Amino acid sequence: MLPARLSPQQLDPLAGVTAQAFAWVFVSAAFATAIGLTLVHRAEYHELPLLLGAFAALAAAGLIVILASSPRRAPFTGRAAAAIHLLCLAAVALEASAQWGTNVAVRSDWAPLALALLVMATGCFRPALEILAMTVVSAAFVAITTITGAIASDSALPTLVYAGLTAGPILAAGVGAAVFSVTLVSRLLRWRDATHGQRLVAVERMRERVRDDLRHERLTMIEDEVGPFLRDLLARGATDGSTAASARQFADQLRRALVDEADGVWLDGVVAELHDAAGLATRMDGTQRAAVEAACTALADRRTRATLERAGRRIRLVLVWERDGRGRLGPELQAMLRHVFPGARVQLRVRRVELEFDAA
Amino acid sequence: MSTALPPDIRSADADGQGGDWIFPLSETTATTRAALVSGASALSLVLLGVLACLGVLLTVTEPGSIVWWMPLALLPLAAGCVAAWRWEPIPVIGYVAIALAAIGAFVALTIAIAQSPAQAPAGTAGFVLSMTTNVAVLTGAASDRWTGGIAGALGGYALGEGTIAITAAFVGLQYRVDIPPIAIALGVAVGYAVVPIARARARRGTASLERADRRTRARRLREMEGRDSIAVLHDTLLGELAALAARAPGPLTEAEREGLAESLDSSAMLPLLRDERTAEVAGVGAWLVSIGAAGGLRIVLEGDVAALDAIADPAGSALRSALEQCVVNVARHAGVAEAWVVVGASPGELSVTVVDEGVGFDPGSVPHDRLGLSESVRGRVERCGGSVRLWSSPGAGTSVHIVVPTGV
């Protein structure tokens, strides 16, 4: 897939947590711009309800940016980005209506600038192509609105100049955000490619260690009793009355040991208490296991209990931890949990996380 | 009765490889910096492009409203912007060159605005000087290699606004404080200052995630390798012990001695053992027939049997071991003298069905500790990305349908 179609948040979920701070900065800047320019050019506004409507639309757009960039709601969706554009365009239209015929200083229009600032916030989360496409459409709308407003205000200069003053910054912000996004994605992909070989070598090294350990365990298990028994039998060359009973006993012991190992659940050693009668923990893939394990490790001091059960066609994982003790489920872990269970329903509550994910 | 057997280990991470979902802290600083510089430079270049277009538009549609060479005065700023973006590392002489280019551009632009009737009334706060000062802020931030962009942003503003103010005094252009460039300079400086704080907050979990990822991968490999050896142990030692448990006392036959010796050898090799026994037999089909014959069972091969020999490891060895166990199961438990192995090849996968018309069984009532179907058949096949389905009921025979990927 082209880097321009991938989002930075897809490839590096933790980057989304970093970017949340930027989202706050851009939203604050958008509001400061809107309030400041309105106060300085208050004489141009003659329809207070429309102006308040524009502020309400901007507030809604800012709220979406804040909520969508929150680790608790990761990832930032395309729908959220579209909503931001639509609400800001509503603000543009309402602001233009509030100063229809009296818009002397077109450069003082705050709604296009606020849109440009919020577009920049999406650069941390959304794919470059999507950012560009939405920006071009929004810039066109803003240009048309400005041109009609300039005509109504009987402006001195060609109306296209005014359109450039309002749509230009939006286009520039969109291109800047798209380049920011595609640069992050390209470098992340380059890092993945560059370290692929190292990771393979590390896995092979790990596999060798695991095999050595396992071989030692198996030999210990067999050479304890079964091996000597069979070797003695081979040396004697015949079975007697007690052979069948011994063979049955050794078979039962060996089978029990193997069944216990096959039934072992990885989550068992990670939480204080595990309720997983159907062995559903084995349905998580490696990445999901690592994220859940990291979450449980962070809460290790708070006696985490895990319950896995079927919820229709999905599997529900509930992690509950106690009030006492150190450790918490930080935003980076919340974002990671949401990221590694794509399409899952994730509910984060006080001392409790519920995840419903598709069974493999 | 049909029983779908879902995989408990996904083939996607069957190689135990992982870790590419956690971008290391050591890489994030340079990456974020590169993205910020690229984004700021692209934004600046588009702004300059828009300004140039507006200058040309005014020159064409309102001759005399702005001096014709105003767009040309933007070129040094664009060059400085590209240099700050692409020049790595920027030598001291480079910074001097970029600063001189910017100063020259601002002097020229201020003179241009002073001579332009459409812009002069706004003084130094007109859109041309305002937007170009923003570009100076962003270029300064992009070229700053020492303070992460903070000093660069403020320096860019000081350089732009200072040059404009001094030049305006000389050419008689009214100086007006322009709020947007001040806000942008402060905003960019604050933004760059926030980066390390925000990153530290986000990366708190990186170390614990990396540790958890390593532990998970090691455990995963242990589980997969362990299950391989469980299957081999089941097919060898457990089989021999079960046979001995059911045997009447007396001397061991040559075949029994060989079986015991081979099982002991195999167990000593665990878990490095990979099934290579089929190499001695001419084709998997013939090998299955020989296994059936040893257990008093006639195996009838149907379909594209040659495809069994063409499938590469690890799917090939997993399929051969699983089929061996299926044939052994029929010979031991079905109570019939004949079974069918039906092979079907299609692009990307190979399916094999082992069918008997024997006593059958209720899959739901198989004791939990029976490892034949769960580990020797299902476990092996699913670990290589395949699937197993089983149909059986008491008195109605048994069919085991195995599908493995061929990668074609």
Coordinates of C-alpha atoms in Angstrom, one line a residue, chain B residues 101-374:
Chain B
A101 CA 18.4 35.7 1.4
A102 CA 15.5 36.3 3.8
I103 CA 16.7 39.8 4.7
G104 CA 17.0 40.6 1.0
A105 CA 13.5 39.3 0.3
F106 CA 11.9 41.3 3.1
V107 CA 13.7 44.5 2.1
A108 CA 12.4 44.0 -1.5
L109 CA 8.9 43.1 -0.4
T110 CA 8.6 46.1 2.0
I111 CA 9.7 48.4 -0.8
A112 CA 7.3 46.6 -3.2
I113 CA 4.4 47.1 -0.7
A114 CA 5.3 50.8 -0.1
Q115 CA 5.0 51.3 -3.9
S116 CA 1.8 49.4 -4.2
P117 CA -1.4 51.5 -3.8
A118 CA -3.5 48.4 -3.0
Q119 CA -1.3 47.3 -0.2
A120 CA 0.3 50.5 1.2
P121 CA -2.8 51.6 3.3
A122 CA -2.5 48.5 5.4
G123 CA 1.1 49.4 6.2
T124 CA 3.4 46.6 7.4
A125 CA 0.4 44.5 8.4
G126 CA -0.8 43.8 4.8
F127 CA -1.3 40.2 3.7
V128 CA 1.9 40.0 1.7
L129 CA 4.2 41.0 4.6
S130 CA 2.1 39.2 7.1
M131 CA 2.2 35.8 5.3
T132 CA 5.9 36.1 4.4
T133 CA 6.7 36.7 8.1
N134 CA 4.9 33.5 8.9
V135 CA 7.1 31.8 6.3
A136 CA 10.2 33.2 8.0
V137 CA 8.9 31.8 11.4
L138 CA 8.4 28.3 9.9
T139 CA 11.7 28.4 8.0
G140 CA 13.5 29.4 11.1
A141 CA 12.0 26.6 13.0
A142 CA 12.8 24.1 10.3
S143 CA 16.4 25.1 10.1
D144 CA 17.0 25.1 13.9
R145 CA 19.2 22.1 14.7
W146 CA 19.9 23.0 18.3
T147 CA 16.8 23.9 20.3
G148 CA 14.3 21.7 18.4
G149 CA 12.8 24.6 16.6
I150 CA 12.0 27.0 19.5
A151 CA 14.8 29.5 18.9
G152 CA 14.5 29.1 15.2
A153 CA 10.8 30.1 15.2
L154 CA 11.4 33.2 17.4
G155 CA 14.5 34.1 15.5
G156 CA 12.7 33.8 12.2
Y157 CA 10.1 36.2 13.4
A158 CA 12.6 38.6 14.8
L159 CA 14.5 38.6 11.5
G160 CA 11.4 39.1 9.3
E161 CA 9.7 41.6 11.5
G162 CA 12.9 43.5 12.2
T163 CA 13.9 43.8 8.6
I164 CA 10.4 44.9 7.7
A165 CA 10.3 47.6 10.5
I166 CA 13.7 49.0 9.6
T167 CA 13.0 49.0 5.8
A168 CA 9.6 50.5 6.4
A169 CA 11.1 53.4 8.3
F170 CA 13.4 54.1 5.4
V171 CA 10.8 53.9 2.6
G172 CA 8.0 55.7 4.6
L173 CA 5.7 52.7 5.0
Q174 CA 3.6 52.9 8.2
Y175 CA 4.6 50.3 10.7
R176 CA 1.7 48.4 12.2
V177 CA 1.9 45.5 14.7
D178 CA 0.7 42.4 13.0
I179 CA -0.8 39.9 15.5
P180 CA -1.0 36.6 13.4
P181 CA 2.8 36.3 12.9
I182 CA 3.4 36.9 16.6
A183 CA 0.8 34.3 17.5
I184 CA 2.2 31.8 15.0
A185 CA 5.8 32.3 16.3
L186 CA 4.7 31.8 19.8
G187 CA 2.4 28.9 18.8
V188 CA 5.2 27.1 16.9
A189 CA 7.7 27.7 19.8
V190 CA 5.2 26.3 22.3
G191 CA 4.4 23.4 19.9
Y192 CA 8.1 22.5 19.6
A193 CA 8.5 22.8 23.3
V194 CA 5.6 20.4 23.9
V195 CA 7.1 17.7 21.7
P196 CA 9.6 16.2 24.2
I197 CA 7.0 16.4 27.0
A198 CA 4.3 14.7 25.0
R199 CA 6.7 12.1 23.7
A200 CA 8.0 11.2 27.1
R201 CA 4.4 10.7 28.3
A202 CA 3.5 8.5 25.3
R203 CA 6.7 6.5 25.5
R204 CA 6.4 5.6 29.2
G205 CA 4.8 2.4 28.1
T206 CA 7.3 1.6 25.3
A207 CA 9.7 -0.3 27.6
S208 CA 7.0 -2.4 29.2
L209 CA 5.4 -3.1 25.9
E210 CA 8.8 -4.2 24.4
R211 CA 9.4 -6.5 27.4
A212 CA 5.9 -7.9 27.2
D213 CA 6.4 -8.5 23.4
R214 CA 9.6 -10.4 24.0
R215 CA 8.1 -12.5 26.7
T216 CA 5.1 -13.3 24.6
R217 CA 7.1 -14.2 21.6
A218 CA 9.4 -16.5 23.7
R219 CA 6.3 -18.1 25.2
R220 CA 4.7 -18.5 21.8
L221 CA 7.8 -20.2 20.4
R222 CA 7.9 -22.5 23.4
E223 CA 4.2 -23.4 22.9
M224 CA 4.6 -24.1 19.2
E225 CA 7.8 -26.1 19.6
G226 CA 6.4 -27.9 22.7
R227 CA 3.3 -28.9 20.8
D228 CA 5.3 -30.3 18.0
S229 CA 7.2 -32.5 20.4
I230 CA 3.9 -33.5 22.2
A231 CA 2.6 -34.7 18.8
V232 CA 5.8 -36.7 18.1
L233 CA 5.8 -38.2 21.7
H234 CA 2.2 -39.2 21.2
D235 CA 3.0 -40.9 17.9
T236 CA 6.1 -42.7 19.2
L237 CA 6.5 -43.4 22.9
L238 CA 2.9 -43.2 23.9
G239 CA 1.9 -45.5 21.1
E240 CA 4.6 -48.0 22.1
L241 CA 3.5 -47.9 25.7
A242 CA -0.1 -48.4 24.8
A243 CA 0.8 -51.4 22.6
L244 CA 2.9 -52.9 25.5
A245 CA 0.0 -52.3 27.9
A246 CA -2.3 -54.3 25.6
R247 CA 0.2 -57.0 24.8
A248 CA 0.3 -60.6 26.2
P249 CA 3.5 -61.5 28.0
G250 CA 6.2 -63.1 25.8
P251 CA 9.2 -62.5 23.6
L252 CA 9.4 -59.3 21.6
T253 CA 9.1 -59.6 17.8
E254 CA 11.7 -58.0 15.6
A255 CA 9.2 -55.4 14.5
E256 CA 8.4 -54.5 18.1
R257 CA 12.1 -54.2 19.0
E258 CA 12.6 -51.9 16.0
G259 CA 9.6 -49.8 17.0
L260 CA 10.8 -49.4 20.6
A261 CA 14.4 -48.6 19.5
E262 CA 13.1 -46.0 17.0
S263 CA 10.8 -44.4 19.6
L264 CA 13.7 -44.1 22.1
D265 CA 15.9 -42.6 19.4
S266 CA 13.1 -40.1 18.5
S267 CA 12.5 -39.1 22.0
A268 CA 16.2 -38.4 22.5
M269 CA 16.1 -36.0 19.5
L270 CA 13.1 -34.1 20.7
P271 CA 12.2 -31.4 20.0
L272 CA 14.6 -31.1 17.1
L273 CA 13.0 -34.1 15.4
R274 CA 11.3 -33.4 12.1
D275 CA 9.4 -36.3 10.4
E276 CA 11.7 -37.6 7.7
R277 CA 10.6 -41.1 7.6
T278 CA 8.7 -40.7 4.4
A279 CA 12.0 -40.0 2.6
E280 CA 12.8 -43.7 2.4
V281 CA 9.4 -44.5 0.8
A282 CA 8.6 -43.9 -2.9
G283 CA 5.9 -41.3 -2.5
V284 CA 3.5 -40.3 0.3
G285 CA 0.7 -42.4 -1.1
A286 CA 2.7 -45.6 -1.1
W287 CA 4.0 -44.8 2.4
L288 CA 0.4 -44.4 3.7
V289 CA -0.5 -47.7 2.0
S290 CA 2.5 -49.4 3.8
I291 CA 1.4 -48.0 7.2
G292 CA -2.1 -49.2 6.6
A293 CA -0.9 -52.7 5.6
A294 CA 1.2 -52.9 8.8
G295 CA -2.0 -52.4 10.7
G296 CA -4.0 -54.8 8.6
L297 CA -5.8 -52.0 6.7
R298 CA -6.1 -51.6 2.9
I299 CA -5.7 -48.0 1.9
V300 CA -7.4 -46.9 -1.3
L301 CA -5.9 -43.8 -2.8
E302 CA -8.1 -41.5 -5.0
G303 CA -7.7 -38.1 -6.7
D304 CA -4.6 -36.2 -7.3
V305 CA -2.3 -38.4 -5.1
A306 CA 0.9 -37.0 -6.8
A307 CA 0.1 -33.6 -5.2
L308 CA 1.0 -35.1 -1.8
D309 CA 4.6 -35.4 -2.9
A310 CA 4.8 -31.9 -4.4
I311 CA 3.8 -30.0 -1.2
A312 CA 6.8 -28.3 0.5
D313 CA 7.7 -28.2 4.2
P314 CA 6.6 -27.2 6.8
A315 CA 3.1 -27.9 5.5
G316 CA 4.3 -31.1 3.7
S317 CA 5.8 -32.7 6.8
A318 CA 2.8 -31.6 9.0
L319 CA 0.4 -33.1 6.5
R320 CA 2.3 -36.4 6.2
S321 CA 2.5 -36.8 10.0
A322 CA -1.2 -35.9 10.4
L323 CA -2.2 -38.4 7.7
E324 CA 0.0 -41.1 9.3
Q325 CA -1.9 -40.6 12.6
C326 CA -5.2 -40.7 10.8
V327 CA -4.4 -44.0 9.2
V328 CA -3.1 -45.4 12.5
N329 CA -6.3 -44.3 14.2
V330 CA -8.4 -46.1 11.6
A331 CA -6.3 -49.2 11.9
R332 CA -6.5 -49.1 15.7
H333 CA -10.1 -48.0 16.4
A334 CA -12.4 -48.2 13.3
G335 CA -12.7 -52.0 13.1
V336 CA -12.7 -52.1 9.3
A337 CA -10.3 -53.6 6.7
E338 CA -10.5 -50.7 4.2
A339 CA -10.2 -46.9 4.3
W340 CA -10.0 -44.2 1.6
V341 CA -7.6 -41.3 1.2
V342 CA -9.0 -38.8 -1.2
V343 CA -6.7 -36.0 -2.4
G344 CA -7.9 -32.8 -4.1
A345 CA -5.6 -30.0 -5.2
S346 CA -6.7 -26.5 -6.0
P347 CA -4.7 -23.2 -6.4
G348 CA -3.2 -22.3 -3.0
E349 CA -4.3 -25.3 -1.1
L350 CA -4.4 -29.1 -0.9
S351 CA -7.2 -31.0 0.7
V352 CA -7.1 -34.6 1.9
T353 CA -10.0 -36.6 3.3
V354 CA -9.5 -39.8 5.1
V355 CA -12.7 -41.8 5.1
D356 CA -13.7 -45.1 6.8
E357 CA -17.0 -46.9 7.3
G358 CA -16.0 -48.2 10.7
V359 CA -17.6 -48.0 14.2
G360 CA -17.3 -44.2 14.3
F361 CA -17.5 -42.2 17.6
D362 CA -19.0 -39.1 19.1
P363 CA -16.4 -36.3 18.8
G364 CA -18.0 -34.6 21.8
S365 CA -17.3 -37.5 24.0
V366 CA -13.6 -37.9 23.3
P367 CA -11.7 -37.8 26.6
H368 CA -9.8 -34.6 27.2
D369 CA -6.5 -36.4 27.6
R370 CA -6.5 -38.0 24.1
L371 CA -3.8 -36.3 22.1
G372 CA -4.1 -38.1 18.8
L373 CA -6.6 -35.9 17.1
S374 CA -6.0 -32.7 19.0

